[in-house]
Tab-separated table of C-alpha atoms in Angstrom:
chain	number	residue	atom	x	y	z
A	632	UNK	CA	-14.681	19.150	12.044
A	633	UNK	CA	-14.168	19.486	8.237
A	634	UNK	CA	-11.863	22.916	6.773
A	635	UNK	CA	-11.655	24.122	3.785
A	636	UNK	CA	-8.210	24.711	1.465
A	637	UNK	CA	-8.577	26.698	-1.396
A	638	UNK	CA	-6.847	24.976	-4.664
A	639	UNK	CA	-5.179	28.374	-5.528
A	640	UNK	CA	-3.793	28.492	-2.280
A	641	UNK	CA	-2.302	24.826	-2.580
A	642	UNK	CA	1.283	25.406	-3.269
A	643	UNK	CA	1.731	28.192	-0.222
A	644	UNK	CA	0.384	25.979	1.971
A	645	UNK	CA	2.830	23.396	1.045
A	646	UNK	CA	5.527	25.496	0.908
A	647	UNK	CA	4.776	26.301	4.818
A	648	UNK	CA	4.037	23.168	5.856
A	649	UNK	CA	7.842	22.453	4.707
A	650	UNK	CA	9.305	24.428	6.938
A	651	UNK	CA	8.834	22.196	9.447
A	652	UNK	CA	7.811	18.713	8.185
A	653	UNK	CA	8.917	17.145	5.324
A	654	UNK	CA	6.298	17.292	2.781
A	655	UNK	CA	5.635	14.371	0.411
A	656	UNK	CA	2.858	14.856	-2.534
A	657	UNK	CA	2.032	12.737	-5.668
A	658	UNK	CA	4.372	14.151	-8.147
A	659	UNK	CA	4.437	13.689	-12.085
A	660	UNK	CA	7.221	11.561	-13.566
A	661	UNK	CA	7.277	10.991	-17.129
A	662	UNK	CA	3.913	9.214	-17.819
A	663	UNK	CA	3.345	8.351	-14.211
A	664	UNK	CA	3.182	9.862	-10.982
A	665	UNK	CA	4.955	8.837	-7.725
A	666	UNK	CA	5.517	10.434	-4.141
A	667	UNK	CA	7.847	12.643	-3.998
A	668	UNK	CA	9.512	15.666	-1.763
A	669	UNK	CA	8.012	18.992	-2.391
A	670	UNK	CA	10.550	21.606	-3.844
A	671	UNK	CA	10.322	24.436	-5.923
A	672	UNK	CA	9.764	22.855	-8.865
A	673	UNK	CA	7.530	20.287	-7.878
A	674	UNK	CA	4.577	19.188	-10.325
A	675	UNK	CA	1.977	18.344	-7.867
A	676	UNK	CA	-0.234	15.051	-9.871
A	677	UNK	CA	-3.391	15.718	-7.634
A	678	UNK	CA	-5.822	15.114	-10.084
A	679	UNK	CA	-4.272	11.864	-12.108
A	680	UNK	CA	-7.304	9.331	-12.082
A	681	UNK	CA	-5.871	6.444	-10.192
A	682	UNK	CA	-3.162	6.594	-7.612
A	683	UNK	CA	0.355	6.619	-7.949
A	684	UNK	CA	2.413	3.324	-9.672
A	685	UNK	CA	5.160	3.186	-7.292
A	686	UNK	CA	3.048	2.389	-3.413
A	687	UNK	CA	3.580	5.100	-0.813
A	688	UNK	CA	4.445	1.754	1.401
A	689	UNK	CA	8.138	3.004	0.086
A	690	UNK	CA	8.055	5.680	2.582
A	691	UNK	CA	7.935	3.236	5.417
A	692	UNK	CA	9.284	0.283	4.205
A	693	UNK	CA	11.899	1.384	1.568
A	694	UNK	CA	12.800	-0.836	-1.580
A	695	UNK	CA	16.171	-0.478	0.055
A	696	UNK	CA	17.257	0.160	3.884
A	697	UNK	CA	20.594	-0.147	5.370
A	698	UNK	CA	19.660	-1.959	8.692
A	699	UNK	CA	23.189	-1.221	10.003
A	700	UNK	CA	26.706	-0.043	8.955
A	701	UNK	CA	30.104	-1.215	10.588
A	702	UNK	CA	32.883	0.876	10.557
A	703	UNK	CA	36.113	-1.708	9.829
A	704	UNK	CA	38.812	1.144	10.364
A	705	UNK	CA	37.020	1.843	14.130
A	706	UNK	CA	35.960	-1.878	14.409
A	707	UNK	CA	32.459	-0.916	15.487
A	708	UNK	CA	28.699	-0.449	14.418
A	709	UNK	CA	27.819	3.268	13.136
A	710	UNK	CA	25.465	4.852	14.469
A	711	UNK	CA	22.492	5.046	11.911
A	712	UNK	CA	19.967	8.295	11.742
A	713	UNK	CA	16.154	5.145	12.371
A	714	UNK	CA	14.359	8.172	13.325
A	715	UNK	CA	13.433	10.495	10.589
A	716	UNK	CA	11.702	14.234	10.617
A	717	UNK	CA	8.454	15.306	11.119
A	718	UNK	CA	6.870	14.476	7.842
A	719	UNK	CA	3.372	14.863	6.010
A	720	UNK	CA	2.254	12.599	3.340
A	721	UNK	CA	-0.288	14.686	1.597
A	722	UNK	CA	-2.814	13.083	-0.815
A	723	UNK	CA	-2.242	9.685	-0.147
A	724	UNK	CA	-5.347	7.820	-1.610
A	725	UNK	CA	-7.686	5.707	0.964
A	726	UNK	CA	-6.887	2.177	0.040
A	727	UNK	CA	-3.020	3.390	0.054
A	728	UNK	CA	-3.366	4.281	4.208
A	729	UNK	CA	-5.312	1.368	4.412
A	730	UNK	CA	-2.578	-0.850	3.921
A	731	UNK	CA	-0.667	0.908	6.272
A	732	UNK	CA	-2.712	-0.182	8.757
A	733	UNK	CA	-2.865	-3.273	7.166
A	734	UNK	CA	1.147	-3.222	7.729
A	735	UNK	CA	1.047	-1.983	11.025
A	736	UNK	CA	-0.375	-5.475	11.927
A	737	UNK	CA	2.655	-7.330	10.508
A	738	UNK	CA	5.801	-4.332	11.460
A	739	UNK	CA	3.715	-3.637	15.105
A	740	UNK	CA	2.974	-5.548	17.230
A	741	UNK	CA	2.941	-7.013	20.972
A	742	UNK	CA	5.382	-9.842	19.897
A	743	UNK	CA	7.369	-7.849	17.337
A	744	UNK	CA	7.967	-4.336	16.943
A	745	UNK	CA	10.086	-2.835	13.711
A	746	UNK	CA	11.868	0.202	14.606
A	747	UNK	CA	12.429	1.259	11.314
A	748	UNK	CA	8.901	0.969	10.172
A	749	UNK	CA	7.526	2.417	13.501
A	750	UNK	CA	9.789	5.070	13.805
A	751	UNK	CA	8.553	6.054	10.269
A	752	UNK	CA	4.862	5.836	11.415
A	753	UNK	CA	4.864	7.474	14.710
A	754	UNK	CA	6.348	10.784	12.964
A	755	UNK	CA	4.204	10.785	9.751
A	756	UNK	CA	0.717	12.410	9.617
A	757	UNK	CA	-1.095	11.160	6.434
A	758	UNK	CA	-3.478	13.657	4.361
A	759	UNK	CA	-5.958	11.416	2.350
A	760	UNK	CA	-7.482	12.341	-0.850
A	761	UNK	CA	-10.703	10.803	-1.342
A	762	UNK	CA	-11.574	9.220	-5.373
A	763	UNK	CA	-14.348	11.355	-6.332
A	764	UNK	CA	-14.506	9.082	-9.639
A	765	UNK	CA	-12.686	5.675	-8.983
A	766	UNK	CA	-11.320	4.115	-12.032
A	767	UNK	CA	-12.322	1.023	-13.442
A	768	UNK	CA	-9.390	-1.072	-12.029
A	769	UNK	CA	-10.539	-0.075	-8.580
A	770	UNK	CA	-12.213	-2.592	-6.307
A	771	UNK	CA	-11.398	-1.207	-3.118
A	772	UNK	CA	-15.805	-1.679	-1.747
A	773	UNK	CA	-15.367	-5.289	-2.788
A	774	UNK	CA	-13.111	-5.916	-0.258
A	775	UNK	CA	-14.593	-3.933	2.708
A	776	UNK	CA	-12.929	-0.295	2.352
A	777	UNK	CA	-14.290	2.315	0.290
A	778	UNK	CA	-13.315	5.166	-2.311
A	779	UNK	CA	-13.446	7.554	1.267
A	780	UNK	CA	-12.163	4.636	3.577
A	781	UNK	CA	-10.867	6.771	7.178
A	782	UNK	CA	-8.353	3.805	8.092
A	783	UNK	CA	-5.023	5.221	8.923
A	784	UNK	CA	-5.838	8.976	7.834
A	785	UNK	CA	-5.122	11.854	10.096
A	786	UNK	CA	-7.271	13.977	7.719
A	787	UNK	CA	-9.112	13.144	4.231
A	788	UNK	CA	-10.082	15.601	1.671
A	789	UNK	CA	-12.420	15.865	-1.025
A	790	UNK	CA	-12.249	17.651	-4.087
A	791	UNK	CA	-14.961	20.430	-5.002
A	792	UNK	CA	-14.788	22.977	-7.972
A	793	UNK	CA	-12.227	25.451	-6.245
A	794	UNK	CA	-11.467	23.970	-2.740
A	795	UNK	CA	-10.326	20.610	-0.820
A	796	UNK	CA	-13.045	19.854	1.639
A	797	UNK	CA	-10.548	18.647	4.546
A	798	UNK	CA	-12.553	16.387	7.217
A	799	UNK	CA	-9.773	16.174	10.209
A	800	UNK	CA	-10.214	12.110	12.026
A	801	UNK	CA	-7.358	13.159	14.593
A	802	UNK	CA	-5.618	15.255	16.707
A	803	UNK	CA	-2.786	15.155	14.541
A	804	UNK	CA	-5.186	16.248	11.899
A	805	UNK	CA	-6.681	18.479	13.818
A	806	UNK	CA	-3.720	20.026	15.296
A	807	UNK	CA	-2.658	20.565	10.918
A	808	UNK	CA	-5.865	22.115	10.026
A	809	UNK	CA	-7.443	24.028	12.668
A	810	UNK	CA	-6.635	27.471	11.345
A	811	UNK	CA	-8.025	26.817	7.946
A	812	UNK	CA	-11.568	28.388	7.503
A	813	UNK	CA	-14.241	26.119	8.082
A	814	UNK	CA	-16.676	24.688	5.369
A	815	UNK	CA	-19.906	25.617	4.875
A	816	UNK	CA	-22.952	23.574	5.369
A	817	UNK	CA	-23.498	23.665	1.902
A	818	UNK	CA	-20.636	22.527	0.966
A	819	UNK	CA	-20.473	19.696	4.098
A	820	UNK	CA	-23.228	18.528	1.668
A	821	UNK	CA	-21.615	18.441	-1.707
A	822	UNK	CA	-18.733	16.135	0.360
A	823	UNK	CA	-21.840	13.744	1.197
A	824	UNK	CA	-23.258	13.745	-1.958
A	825	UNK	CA	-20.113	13.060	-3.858
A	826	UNK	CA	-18.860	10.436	-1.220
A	827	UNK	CA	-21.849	8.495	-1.637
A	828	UNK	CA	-22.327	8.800	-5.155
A	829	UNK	CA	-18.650	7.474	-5.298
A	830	UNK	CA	-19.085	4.191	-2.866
A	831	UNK	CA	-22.156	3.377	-4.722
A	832	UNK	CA	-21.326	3.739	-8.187
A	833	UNK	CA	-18.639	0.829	-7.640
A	834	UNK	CA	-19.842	-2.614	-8.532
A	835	UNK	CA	-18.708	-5.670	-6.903
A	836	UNK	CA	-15.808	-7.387	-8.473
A	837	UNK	CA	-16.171	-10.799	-6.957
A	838	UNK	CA	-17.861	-12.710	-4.511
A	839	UNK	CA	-16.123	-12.766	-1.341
A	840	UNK	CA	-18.543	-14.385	1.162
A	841	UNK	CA	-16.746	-18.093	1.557
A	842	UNK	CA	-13.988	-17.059	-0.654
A	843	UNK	CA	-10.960	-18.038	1.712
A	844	UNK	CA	-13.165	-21.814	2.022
A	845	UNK	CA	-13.160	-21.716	-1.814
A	846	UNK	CA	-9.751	-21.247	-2.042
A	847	UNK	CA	-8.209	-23.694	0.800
A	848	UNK	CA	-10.558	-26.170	-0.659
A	849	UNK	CA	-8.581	-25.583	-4.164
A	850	UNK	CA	-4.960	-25.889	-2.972
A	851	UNK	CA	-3.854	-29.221	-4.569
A	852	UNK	CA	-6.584	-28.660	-7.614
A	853	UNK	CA	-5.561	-27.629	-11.214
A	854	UNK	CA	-6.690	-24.366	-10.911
A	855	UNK	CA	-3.573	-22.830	-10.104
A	856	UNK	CA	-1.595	-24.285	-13.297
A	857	UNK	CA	-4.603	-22.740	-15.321
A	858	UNK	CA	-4.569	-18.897	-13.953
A	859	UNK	CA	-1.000	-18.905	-14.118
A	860	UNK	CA	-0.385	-20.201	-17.587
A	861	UNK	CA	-0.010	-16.640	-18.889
A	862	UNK	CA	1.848	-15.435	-15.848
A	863	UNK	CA	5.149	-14.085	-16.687
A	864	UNK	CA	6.748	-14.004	-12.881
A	865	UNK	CA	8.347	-10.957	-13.183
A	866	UNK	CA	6.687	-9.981	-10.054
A	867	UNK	CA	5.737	-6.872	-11.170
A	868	UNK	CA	1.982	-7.637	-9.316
A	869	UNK	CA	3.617	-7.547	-5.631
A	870	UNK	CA	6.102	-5.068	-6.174
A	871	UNK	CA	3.308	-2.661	-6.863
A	872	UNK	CA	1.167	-3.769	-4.324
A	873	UNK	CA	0.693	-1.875	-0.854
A	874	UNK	CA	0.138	-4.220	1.034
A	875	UNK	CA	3.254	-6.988	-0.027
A	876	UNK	CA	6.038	-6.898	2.367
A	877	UNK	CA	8.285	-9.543	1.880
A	878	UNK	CA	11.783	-8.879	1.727
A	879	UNK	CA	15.652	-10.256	1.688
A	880	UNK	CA	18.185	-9.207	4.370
A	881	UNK	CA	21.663	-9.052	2.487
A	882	UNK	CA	25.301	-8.644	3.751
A	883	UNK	CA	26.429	-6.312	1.045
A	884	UNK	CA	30.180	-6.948	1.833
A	885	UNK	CA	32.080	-3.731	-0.174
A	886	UNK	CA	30.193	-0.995	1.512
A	887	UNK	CA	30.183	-2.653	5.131
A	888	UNK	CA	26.149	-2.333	4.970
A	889	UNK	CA	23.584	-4.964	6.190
A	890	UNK	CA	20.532	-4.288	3.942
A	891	UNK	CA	16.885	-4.888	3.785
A	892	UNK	CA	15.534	-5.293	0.097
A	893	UNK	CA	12.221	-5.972	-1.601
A	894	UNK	CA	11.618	-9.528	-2.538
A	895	UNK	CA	8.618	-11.781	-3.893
A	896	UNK	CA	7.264	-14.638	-3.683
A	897	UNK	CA	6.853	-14.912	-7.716
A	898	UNK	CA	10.350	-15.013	-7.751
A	899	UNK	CA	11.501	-19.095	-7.923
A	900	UNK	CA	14.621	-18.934	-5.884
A	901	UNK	CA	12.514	-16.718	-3.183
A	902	UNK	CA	11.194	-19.976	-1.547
A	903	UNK	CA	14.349	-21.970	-2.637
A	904	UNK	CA	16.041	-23.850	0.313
A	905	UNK	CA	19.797	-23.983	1.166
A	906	UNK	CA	19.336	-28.074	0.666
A	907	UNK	CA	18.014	-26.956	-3.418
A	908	UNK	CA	14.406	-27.919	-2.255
A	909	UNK	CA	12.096	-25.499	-3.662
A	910	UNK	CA	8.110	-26.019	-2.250
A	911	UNK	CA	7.001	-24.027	-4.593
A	912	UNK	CA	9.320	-24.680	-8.156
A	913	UNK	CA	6.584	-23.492	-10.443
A	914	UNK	CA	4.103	-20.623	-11.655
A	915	UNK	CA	1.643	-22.293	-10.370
A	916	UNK	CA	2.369	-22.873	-6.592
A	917	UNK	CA	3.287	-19.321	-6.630
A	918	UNK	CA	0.212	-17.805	-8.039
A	919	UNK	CA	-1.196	-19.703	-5.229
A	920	UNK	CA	1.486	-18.290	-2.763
A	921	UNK	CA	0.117	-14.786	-3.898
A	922	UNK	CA	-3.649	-15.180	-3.581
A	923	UNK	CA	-3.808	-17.354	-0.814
A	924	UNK	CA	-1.681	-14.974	1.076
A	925	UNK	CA	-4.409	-12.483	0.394
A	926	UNK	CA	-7.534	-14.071	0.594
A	927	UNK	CA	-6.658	-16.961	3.014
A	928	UNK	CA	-3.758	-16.398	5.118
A	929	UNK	CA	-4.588	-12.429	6.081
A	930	UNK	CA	-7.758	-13.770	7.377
A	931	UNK	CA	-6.156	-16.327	9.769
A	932	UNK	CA	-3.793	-13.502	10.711
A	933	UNK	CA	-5.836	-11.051	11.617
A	934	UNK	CA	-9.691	-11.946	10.525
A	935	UNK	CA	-9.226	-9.142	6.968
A	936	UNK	CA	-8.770	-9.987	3.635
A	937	UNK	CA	-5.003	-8.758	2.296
A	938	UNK	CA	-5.686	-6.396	-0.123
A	939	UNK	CA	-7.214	-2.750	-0.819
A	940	UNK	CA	-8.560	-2.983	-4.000
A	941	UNK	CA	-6.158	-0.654	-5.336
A	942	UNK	CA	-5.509	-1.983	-8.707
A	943	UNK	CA	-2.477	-1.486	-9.594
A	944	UNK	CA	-1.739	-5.614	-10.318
A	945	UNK	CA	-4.374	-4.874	-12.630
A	946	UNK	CA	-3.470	-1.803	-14.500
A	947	UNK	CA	0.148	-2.875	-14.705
A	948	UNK	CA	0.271	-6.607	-15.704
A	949	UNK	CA	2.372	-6.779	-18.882
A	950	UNK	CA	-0.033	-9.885	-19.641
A	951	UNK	CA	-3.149	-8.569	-18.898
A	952	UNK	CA	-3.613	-10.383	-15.745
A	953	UNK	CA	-6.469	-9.978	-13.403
A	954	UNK	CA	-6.616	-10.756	-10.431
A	955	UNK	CA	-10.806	-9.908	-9.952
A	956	UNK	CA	-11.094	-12.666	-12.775
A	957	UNK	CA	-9.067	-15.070	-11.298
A	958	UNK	CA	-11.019	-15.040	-8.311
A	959	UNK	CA	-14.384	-15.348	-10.107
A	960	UNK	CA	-12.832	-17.944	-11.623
A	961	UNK	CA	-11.976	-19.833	-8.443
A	962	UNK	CA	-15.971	-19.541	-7.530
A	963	UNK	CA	-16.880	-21.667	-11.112
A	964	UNK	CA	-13.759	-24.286	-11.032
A	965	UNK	CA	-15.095	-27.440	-10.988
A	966	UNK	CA	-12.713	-29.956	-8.783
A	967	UNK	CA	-12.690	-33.144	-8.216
A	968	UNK	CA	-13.942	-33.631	-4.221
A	969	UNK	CA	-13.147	-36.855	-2.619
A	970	UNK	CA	-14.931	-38.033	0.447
A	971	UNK	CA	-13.445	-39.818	3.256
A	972	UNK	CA	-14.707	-42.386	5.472
């Protein structure tokens, strides 16, 4: 069923909706914009061109997260508030909610279930916003989702002169949007017509048919020492990204607090070993670390490549870095093969 919201009437209908969720919208700050609660003075950054900098992923997986809290003058564990409110996420952008999902598959599962993260899921409904113009950074077709990509939405929206075009893809959805007024078939039609003009005005940014064979079939090569001979390792790449996850659990002593923090495998001392070993010591085996883990080791996890095309580890490289390149590159390195037997 697809609804229709009326831009003028965007900021009532946020305001209401925060009554009894907590609302979280793209919000400007400074020069960028970044998810935020909504409040009165809230400066809703609906129409930026490209998604937010910081990943909505923070809302599930925060940089920081006290795990659990002891109380030394009691001698026992406080009790910690895992379960938060009833919350939307409105305007998250497709390849954003696809890494949720993407997520899901690491935070939930039959072996292992996060309560933190899943908590965080089951009480979140997430309003997409579709890219009516996807910027040039983009690449989310290339790797099998699209500028209107459904996974993980409750509900995804598409931008027309004076209304959001709201298509609901679950009850939760549903449930949000049912007393809206619905669209008209004209304007079903604009949503098509945009949509496809959108998915097919994105070119292909590499070659991904036999890429993870490419790339296994490079691990001891040279290759790795060449793409990362600009890299910086500041990490900036995976920080960004939505679909990264690895993190440090930390004893921080003073404030009685076990915490879970963002970490990186382009740090050095991330895959450093109590002994001092370190497998990966340089630039170069983690610039491997980082697209193999993508393009190699997502696929043996779950049969999908690891990333969303998003671009943020393009726009934001202080070096200029690109990642699209890098894989072309892989495609045209010439190795040295050695057969056996």
């Amino acid at each position: 069923m697809m609804y229709i919201l009326e831009k003028k009437n965007l900021g009532q209908t946020l305001s209401t909706w925060s009554a009894k969720y907590e609302v979280y919208a793209p919000q400007k700050v400074e020069d960028f914009s970044q998810f935020l609660p909504i409040g009165e003075s809230s400066k809703l950054a609906l129409n930026e061109p490209h998604n937010t900098r910081y990943p909505p992923k923070s809302l599930f997986l925060p940089q920081s997260e006290v795990m659990l809290k002891y109380n030394t003058r009691l001698n026992e564990f406080e009790e910690l508030r895992v379960l938060p409110e009833q919350r939307i996420i409105f305007g998250i952008r497709p390849c954003d909610a696809s890494a949720v999902t993407l997520l899901d598959s690491v935070f939930d599962t039959e072996e292992y279930r996060d309560p933190y993260w899943t908590a965080k899921r089951e009480k979140t409904i997430l309003v997409g916003l579709g890219c009516s113009e996807p910027p040039s950074t983009c690449f989310c077709t290339t790797v099998g989702y699209g500028p209107f990509n459904h996974d993980g939405l409750d509900a995804i929206m598409t931008a027309l002169d004076d209304v959001y075009v709201i298509e609901t893809l679950s009850n939760k959805g549903e449930k949000l949007f049912s007393n809206f007024p619905a669209a008209t078939k004209e304007q079903e039609l604009s949503v098509i017509r945009i949509q496809t003009k959108a998915k097919e005005g994105m070119e292909p940014a590499f070659e991904t048919e036999g890429l993870k064979q490419t790339l296994d079939h490079l691990f001891e090569s040279d290759y790795w020492s060449e793409i990362a001979e600009s890299c910086l390792g500041c990490g900036v790449c995976t920080f960004l990204c939505p679909t990264c996850f690895c993190f440090d659990i930390v004893d921080e002593v003073q404030r009685n607090e076990r915490v879970r923090n963002w970490d990186t495998c382009m740090f050095r001392i991330y895959s450093q070993e109590a002994s001092g070993h370190n497998p990966r010591p340089t630039r170069a085996e983690r610039t491997r670390q980082r697209l193999m883990h993508k393009y190699s080791y997502w696929l043996d996890h779950i049969g999908k490549i690891g990333c969303t095309g998003c671009g943020r580890c393009v726009r934001y490289c202080p070096v200029g870095l690109d990642i699209r390149a890098m894989l072309r590159a892989a495609r045209n390195f010439k190795s040295e093969v050695v057969n056996v037997g």
